[in-house]
C-alpha positions as a Markdown table, in Angstrom:
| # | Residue | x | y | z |
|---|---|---|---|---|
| 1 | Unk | -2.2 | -5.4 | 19.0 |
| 2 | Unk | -3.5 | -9.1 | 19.7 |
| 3 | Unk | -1.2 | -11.9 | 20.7 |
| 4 | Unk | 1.5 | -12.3 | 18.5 |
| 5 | Unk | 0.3 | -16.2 | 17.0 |
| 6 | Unk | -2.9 | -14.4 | 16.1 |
| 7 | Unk | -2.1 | -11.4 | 14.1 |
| 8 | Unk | -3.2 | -11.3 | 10.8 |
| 9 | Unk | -2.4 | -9.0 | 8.0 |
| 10 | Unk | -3.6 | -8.2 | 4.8 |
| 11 | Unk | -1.7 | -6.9 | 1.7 |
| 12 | Unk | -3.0 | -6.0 | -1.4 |
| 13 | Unk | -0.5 | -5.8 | -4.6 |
| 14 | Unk | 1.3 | -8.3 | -2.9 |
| 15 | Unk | 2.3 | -10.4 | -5.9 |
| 16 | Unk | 6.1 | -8.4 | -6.9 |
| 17 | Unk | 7.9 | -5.3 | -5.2 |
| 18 | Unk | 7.1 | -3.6 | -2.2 |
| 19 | Unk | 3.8 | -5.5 | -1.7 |
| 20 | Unk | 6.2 | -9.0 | -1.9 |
| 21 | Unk | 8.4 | -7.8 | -0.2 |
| 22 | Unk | 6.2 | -6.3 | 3.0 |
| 23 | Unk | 4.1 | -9.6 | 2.6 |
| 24 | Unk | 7.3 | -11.9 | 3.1 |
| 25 | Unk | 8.7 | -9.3 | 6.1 |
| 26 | Unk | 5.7 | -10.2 | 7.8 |
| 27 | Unk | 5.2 | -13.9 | 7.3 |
| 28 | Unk | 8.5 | -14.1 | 8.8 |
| 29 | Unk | 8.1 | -11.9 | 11.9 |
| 30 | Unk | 5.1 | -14.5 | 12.6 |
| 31 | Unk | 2.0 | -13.0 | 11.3 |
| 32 | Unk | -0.6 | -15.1 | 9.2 |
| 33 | Unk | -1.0 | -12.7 | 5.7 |
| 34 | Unk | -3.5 | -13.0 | 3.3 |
| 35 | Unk | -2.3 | -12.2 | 0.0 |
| 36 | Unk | -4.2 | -10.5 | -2.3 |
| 37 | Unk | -3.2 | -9.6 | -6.2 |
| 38 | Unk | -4.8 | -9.7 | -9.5 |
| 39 | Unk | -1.8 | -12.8 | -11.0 |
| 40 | Unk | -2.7 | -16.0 | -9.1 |
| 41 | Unk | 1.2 | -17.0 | -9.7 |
| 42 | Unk | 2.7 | -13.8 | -8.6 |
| 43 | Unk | 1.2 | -14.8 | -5.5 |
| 44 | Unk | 2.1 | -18.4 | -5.4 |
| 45 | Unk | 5.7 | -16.9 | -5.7 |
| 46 | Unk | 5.6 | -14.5 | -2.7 |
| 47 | Unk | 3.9 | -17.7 | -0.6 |
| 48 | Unk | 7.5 | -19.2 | -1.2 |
| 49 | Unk | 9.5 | -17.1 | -0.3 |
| 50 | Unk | 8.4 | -17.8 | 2.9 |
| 51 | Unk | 7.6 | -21.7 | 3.1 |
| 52 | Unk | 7.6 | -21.5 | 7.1 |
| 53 | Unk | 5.1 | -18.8 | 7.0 |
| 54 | Unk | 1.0 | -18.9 | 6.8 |
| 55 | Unk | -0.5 | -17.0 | 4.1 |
| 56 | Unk | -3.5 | -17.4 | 2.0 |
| 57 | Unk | -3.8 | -16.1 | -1.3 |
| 58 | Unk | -6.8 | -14.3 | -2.8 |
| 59 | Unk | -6.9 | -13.5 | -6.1 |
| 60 | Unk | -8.4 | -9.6 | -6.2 |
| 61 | Unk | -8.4 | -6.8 | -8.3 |
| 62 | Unk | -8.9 | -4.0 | -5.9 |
| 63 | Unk | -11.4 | -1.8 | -8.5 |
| 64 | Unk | -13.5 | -4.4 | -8.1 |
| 65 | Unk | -16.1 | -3.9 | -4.7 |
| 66 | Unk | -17.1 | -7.8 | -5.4 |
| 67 | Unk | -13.3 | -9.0 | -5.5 |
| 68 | Unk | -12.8 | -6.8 | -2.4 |
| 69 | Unk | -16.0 | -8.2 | -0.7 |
| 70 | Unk | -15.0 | -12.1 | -1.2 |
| 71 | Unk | -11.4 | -11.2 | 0.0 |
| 72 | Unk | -12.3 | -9.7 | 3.3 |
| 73 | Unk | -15.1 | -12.8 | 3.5 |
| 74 | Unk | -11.8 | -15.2 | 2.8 |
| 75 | Unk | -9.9 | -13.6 | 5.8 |
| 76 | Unk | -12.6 | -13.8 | 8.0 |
| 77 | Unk | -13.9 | -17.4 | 7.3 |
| 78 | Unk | -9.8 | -18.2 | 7.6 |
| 79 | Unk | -8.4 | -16.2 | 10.4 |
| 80 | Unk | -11.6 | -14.9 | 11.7 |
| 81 | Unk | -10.2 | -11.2 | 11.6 |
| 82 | Unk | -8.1 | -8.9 | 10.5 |
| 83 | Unk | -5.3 | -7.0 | 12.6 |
| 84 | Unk | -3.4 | -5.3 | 9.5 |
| 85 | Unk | -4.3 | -3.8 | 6.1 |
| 86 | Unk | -1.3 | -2.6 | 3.8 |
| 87 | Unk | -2.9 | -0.7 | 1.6 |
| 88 | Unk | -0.6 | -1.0 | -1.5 |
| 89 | Unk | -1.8 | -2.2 | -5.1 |
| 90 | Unk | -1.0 | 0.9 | -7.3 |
| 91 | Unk | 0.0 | 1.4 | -10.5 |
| 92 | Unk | 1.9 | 4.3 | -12.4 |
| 93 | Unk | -0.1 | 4.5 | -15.7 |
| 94 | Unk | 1.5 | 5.3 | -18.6 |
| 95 | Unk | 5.1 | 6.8 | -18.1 |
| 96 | Unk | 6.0 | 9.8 | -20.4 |
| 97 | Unk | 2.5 | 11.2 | -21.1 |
| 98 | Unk | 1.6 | 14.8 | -21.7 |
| 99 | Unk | -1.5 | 15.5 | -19.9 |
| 100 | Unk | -2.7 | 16.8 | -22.9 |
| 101 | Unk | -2.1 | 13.4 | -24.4 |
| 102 | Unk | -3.5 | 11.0 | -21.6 |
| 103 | Unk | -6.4 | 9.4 | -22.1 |
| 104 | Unk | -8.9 | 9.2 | -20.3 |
| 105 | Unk | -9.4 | 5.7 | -20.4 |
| 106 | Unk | -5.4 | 5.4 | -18.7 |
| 107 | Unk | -6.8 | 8.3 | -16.2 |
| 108 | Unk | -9.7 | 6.4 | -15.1 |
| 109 | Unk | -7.5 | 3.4 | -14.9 |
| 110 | Unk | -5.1 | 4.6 | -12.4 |
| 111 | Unk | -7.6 | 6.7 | -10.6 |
| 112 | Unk | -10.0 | 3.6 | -10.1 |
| 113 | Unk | -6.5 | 1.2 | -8.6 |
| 114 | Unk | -5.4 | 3.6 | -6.8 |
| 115 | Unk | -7.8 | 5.4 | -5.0 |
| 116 | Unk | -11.2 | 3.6 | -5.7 |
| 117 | Unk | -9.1 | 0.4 | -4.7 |
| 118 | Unk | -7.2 | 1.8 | -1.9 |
| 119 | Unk | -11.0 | 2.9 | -0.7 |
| 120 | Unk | -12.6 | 0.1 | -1.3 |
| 121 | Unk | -10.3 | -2.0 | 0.8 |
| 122 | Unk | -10.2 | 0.5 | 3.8 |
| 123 | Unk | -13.7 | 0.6 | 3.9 |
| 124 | Unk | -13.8 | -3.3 | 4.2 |
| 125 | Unk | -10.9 | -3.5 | 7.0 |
| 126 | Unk | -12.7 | -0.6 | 8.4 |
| 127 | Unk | -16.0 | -2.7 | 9.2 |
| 128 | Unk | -14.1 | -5.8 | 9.9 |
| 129 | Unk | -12.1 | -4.3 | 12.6 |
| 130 | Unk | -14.7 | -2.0 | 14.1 |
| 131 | Unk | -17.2 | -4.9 | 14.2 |
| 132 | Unk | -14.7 | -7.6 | 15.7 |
| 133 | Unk | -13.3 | -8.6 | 19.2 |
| 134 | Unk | -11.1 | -7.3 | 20.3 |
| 135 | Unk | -12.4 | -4.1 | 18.1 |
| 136 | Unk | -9.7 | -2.3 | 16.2 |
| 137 | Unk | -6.7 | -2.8 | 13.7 |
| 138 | Unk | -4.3 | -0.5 | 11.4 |
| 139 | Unk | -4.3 | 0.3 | 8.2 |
| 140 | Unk | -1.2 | 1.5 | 6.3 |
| 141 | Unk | -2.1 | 3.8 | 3.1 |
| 142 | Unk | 1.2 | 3.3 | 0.9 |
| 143 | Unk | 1.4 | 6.7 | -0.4 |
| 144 | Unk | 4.8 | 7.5 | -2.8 |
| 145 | Unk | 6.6 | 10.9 | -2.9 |
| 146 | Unk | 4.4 | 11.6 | -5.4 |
| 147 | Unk | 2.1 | 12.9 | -2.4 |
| 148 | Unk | 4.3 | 15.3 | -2.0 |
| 149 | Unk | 6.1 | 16.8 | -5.2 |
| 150 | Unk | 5.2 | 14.9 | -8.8 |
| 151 | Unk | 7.1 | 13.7 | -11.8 |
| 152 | Unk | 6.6 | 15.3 | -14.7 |
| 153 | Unk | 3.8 | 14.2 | -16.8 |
| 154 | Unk | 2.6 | 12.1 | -13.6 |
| 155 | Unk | -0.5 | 13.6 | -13.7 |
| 156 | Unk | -2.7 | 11.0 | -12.7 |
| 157 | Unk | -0.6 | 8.8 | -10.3 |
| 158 | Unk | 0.3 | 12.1 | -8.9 |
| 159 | Unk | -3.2 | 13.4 | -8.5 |
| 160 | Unk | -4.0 | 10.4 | -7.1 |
| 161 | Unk | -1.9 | 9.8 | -4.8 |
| 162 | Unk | -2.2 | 13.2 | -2.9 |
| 163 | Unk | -6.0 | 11.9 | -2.7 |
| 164 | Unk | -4.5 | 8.8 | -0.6 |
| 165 | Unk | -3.3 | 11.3 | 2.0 |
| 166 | Unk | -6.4 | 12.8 | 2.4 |
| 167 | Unk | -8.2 | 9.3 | 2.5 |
| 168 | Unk | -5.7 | 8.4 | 4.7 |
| 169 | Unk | -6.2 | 11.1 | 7.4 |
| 170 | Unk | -9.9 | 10.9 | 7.1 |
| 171 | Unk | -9.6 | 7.2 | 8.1 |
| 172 | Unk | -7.4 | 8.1 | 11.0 |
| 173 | Unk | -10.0 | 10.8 | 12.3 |
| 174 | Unk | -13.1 | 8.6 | 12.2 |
| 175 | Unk | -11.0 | 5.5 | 13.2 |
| 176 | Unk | -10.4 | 7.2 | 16.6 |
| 177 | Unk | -13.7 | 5.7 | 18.5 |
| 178 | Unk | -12.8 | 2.0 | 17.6 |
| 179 | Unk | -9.6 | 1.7 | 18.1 |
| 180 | Unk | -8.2 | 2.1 | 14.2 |
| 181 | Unk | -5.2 | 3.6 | 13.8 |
| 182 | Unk | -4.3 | 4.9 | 10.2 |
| 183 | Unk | -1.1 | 5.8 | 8.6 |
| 184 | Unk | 0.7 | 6.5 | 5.7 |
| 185 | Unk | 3.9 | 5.9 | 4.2 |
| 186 | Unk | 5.4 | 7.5 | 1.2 |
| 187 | Unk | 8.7 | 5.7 | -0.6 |
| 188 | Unk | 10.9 | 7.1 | -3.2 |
| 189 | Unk | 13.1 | 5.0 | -5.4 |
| 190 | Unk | 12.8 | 1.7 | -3.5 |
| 191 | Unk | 14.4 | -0.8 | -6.5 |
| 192 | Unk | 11.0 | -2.8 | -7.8 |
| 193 | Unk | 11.0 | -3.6 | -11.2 |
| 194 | Unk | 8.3 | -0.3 | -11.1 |
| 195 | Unk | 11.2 | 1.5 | -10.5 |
| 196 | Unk | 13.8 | -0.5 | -12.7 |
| 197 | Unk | 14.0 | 2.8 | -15.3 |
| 198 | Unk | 15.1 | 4.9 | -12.4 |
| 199 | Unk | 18.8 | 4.0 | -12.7 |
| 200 | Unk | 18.8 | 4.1 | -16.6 |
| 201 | Unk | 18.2 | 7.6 | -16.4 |
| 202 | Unk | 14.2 | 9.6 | -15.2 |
| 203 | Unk | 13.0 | 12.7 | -16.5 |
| 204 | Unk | 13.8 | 15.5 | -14.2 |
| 205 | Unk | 12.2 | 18.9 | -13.9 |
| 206 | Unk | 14.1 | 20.9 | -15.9 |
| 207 | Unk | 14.0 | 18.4 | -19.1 |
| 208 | Unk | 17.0 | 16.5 | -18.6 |
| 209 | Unk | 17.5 | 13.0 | -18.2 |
| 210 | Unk | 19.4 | 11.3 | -15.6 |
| 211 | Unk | 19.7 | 8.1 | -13.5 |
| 212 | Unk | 18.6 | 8.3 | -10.0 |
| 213 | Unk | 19.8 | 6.8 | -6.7 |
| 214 | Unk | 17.4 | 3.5 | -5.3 |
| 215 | Unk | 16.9 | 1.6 | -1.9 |
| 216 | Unk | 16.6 | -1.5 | -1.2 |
| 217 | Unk | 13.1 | -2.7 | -1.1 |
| 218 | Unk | 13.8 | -4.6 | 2.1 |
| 219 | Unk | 14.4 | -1.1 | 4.0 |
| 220 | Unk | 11.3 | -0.2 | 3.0 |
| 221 | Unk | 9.1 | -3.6 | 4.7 |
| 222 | Unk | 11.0 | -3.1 | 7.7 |
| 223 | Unk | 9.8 | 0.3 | 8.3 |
| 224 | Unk | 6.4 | -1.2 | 7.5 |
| 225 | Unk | 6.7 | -3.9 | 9.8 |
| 226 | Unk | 8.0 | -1.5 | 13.0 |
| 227 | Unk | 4.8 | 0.2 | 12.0 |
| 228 | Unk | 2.3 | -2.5 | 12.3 |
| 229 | Unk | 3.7 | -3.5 | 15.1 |
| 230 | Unk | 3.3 | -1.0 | 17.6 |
| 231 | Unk | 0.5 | -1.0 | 20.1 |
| 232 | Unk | -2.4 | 0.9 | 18.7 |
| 233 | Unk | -2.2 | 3.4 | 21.3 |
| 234 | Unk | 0.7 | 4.9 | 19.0 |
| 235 | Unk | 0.4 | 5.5 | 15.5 |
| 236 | Unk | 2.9 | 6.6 | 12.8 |
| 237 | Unk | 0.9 | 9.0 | 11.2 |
| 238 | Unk | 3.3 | 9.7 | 8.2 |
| 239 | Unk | 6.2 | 8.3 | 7.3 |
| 240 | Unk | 8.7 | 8.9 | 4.3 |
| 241 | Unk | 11.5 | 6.5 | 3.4 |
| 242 | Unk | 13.3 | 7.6 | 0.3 |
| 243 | Unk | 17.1 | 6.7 | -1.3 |
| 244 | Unk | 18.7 | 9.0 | 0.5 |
| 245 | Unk | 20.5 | 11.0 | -2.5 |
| 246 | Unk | 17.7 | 10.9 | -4.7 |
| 247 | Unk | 16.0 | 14.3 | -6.1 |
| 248 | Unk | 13.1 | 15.4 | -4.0 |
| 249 | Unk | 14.2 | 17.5 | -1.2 |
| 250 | Unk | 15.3 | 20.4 | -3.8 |
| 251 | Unk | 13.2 | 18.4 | -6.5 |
| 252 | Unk | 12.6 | 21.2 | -9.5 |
């Protein structure tokens, strides 16, 4: 970890829930954050809630290897490197699907944010921080639960996000030589408007419906934050912060 005035972060997704919420965690623990989502205002907003802080927005759509390409050029030609990537812009798909009933066009979607994005932006931080001085970084893979044990009718998010664990120890191995550390952390029920429906009553496994148990997202960017911040000589390899009552130990 470099100097604490010059660490510098990015976070994709950062314009609402856990992405705002890591992004603002940081700004206030001192680092410089470049935030990166595909709503120019979202942004904006998450840049307030921490006036004292130094961030720099980027507008990005993670599918995109151009949009990814002119972020990581912003960061560098503003901060001149990159300590941190949270790797979090996601999205669910369609809720309530059948696989039999998902289109491929919503499939391609959600595999192309999720794991094409998540990719594309590793790969980026991955040059970046093997190429500057002093070499090395971290990058934080936000998984979900979901790596672990889906949702019915999840099929792609779930799929998907069991990909990012792979991705994410892959990274880890070949990070080894230069000083990259990689991690992962996998959240359940942290209350984002994502997960808004959760308290209204989810589709369990056995058919039912029924409101779940959340956490406050703020739990969530600390844990984050304690895991950027240690020295890269120790990594967090896998994390899981859930709402403690919620249905996944037991899930099914």
């Amino acid at each position: 970890m470099t100097d604490k005035e010059s660490r510098i972060a990015v976070v994709t997704g950062a314009g609402s829930g856990i992405g705002r919420a890591v992004a603002v965690e940081l700004m206030h623990a001192g680092w410089s954050v470049a935030l990166a989502g595909r709503r120019a205002e979202k942004l904006a907003g998450t840049a307030a809630l921490a006036p004292d802080g130094e961030s720099l927005a980027v507008r990005t759509d993670v599918a995109d290897p151009d949009d990814v390409t002119a972020l990581f050029a912003a960061v560098r030609d503003r901060f001149g490197r990159v300590d941190l990537l949270f790797n979090n812009a996601g999205t669910f798909g369609p809720g309530g699907v059948p696989v039999e009933d998902l289109p491929f066009e919503a499939w391609r979607h959600v595999v192309d944010t999720n794991l094409n994005g998540a990719f594309l932006c590793a790969q980026a931080a991955y040059r970046q921080m093997k190429e500057q001085r002093p070499q090395g970084g971290r990058i934080i893979n936000n998984g979900s639960i979901s790596a672990h044990t889906p949702r019915p009718h999840s099929v792609a998010y779930t799929a998907t996000k069991h990909a990012l664990t792979g991705l994410t120890k892959s990274l880890s191995l070949d990070g080894r030589p230069y000083g990259i550390a990689v991690g992962q952390i996998d959240i359940g029920n942290a209350a984002t408007a994502m997960t808004a429906r959760m308290e209204t009553g989810a589709l369990q496994a056995n058919g039912e419906t029924a409101p779940e148990p959340v956490m406050d997202v703020a739990d969530v960017a600390r844990t984050v934050r304690h895991m950027a911040e240690l020295p890269l000589e120790a990594n967090v390899q896998f994390a899981t912060v859930l709402a403690t009552a919620m249905p996944y130990v037991g899930r099914g």
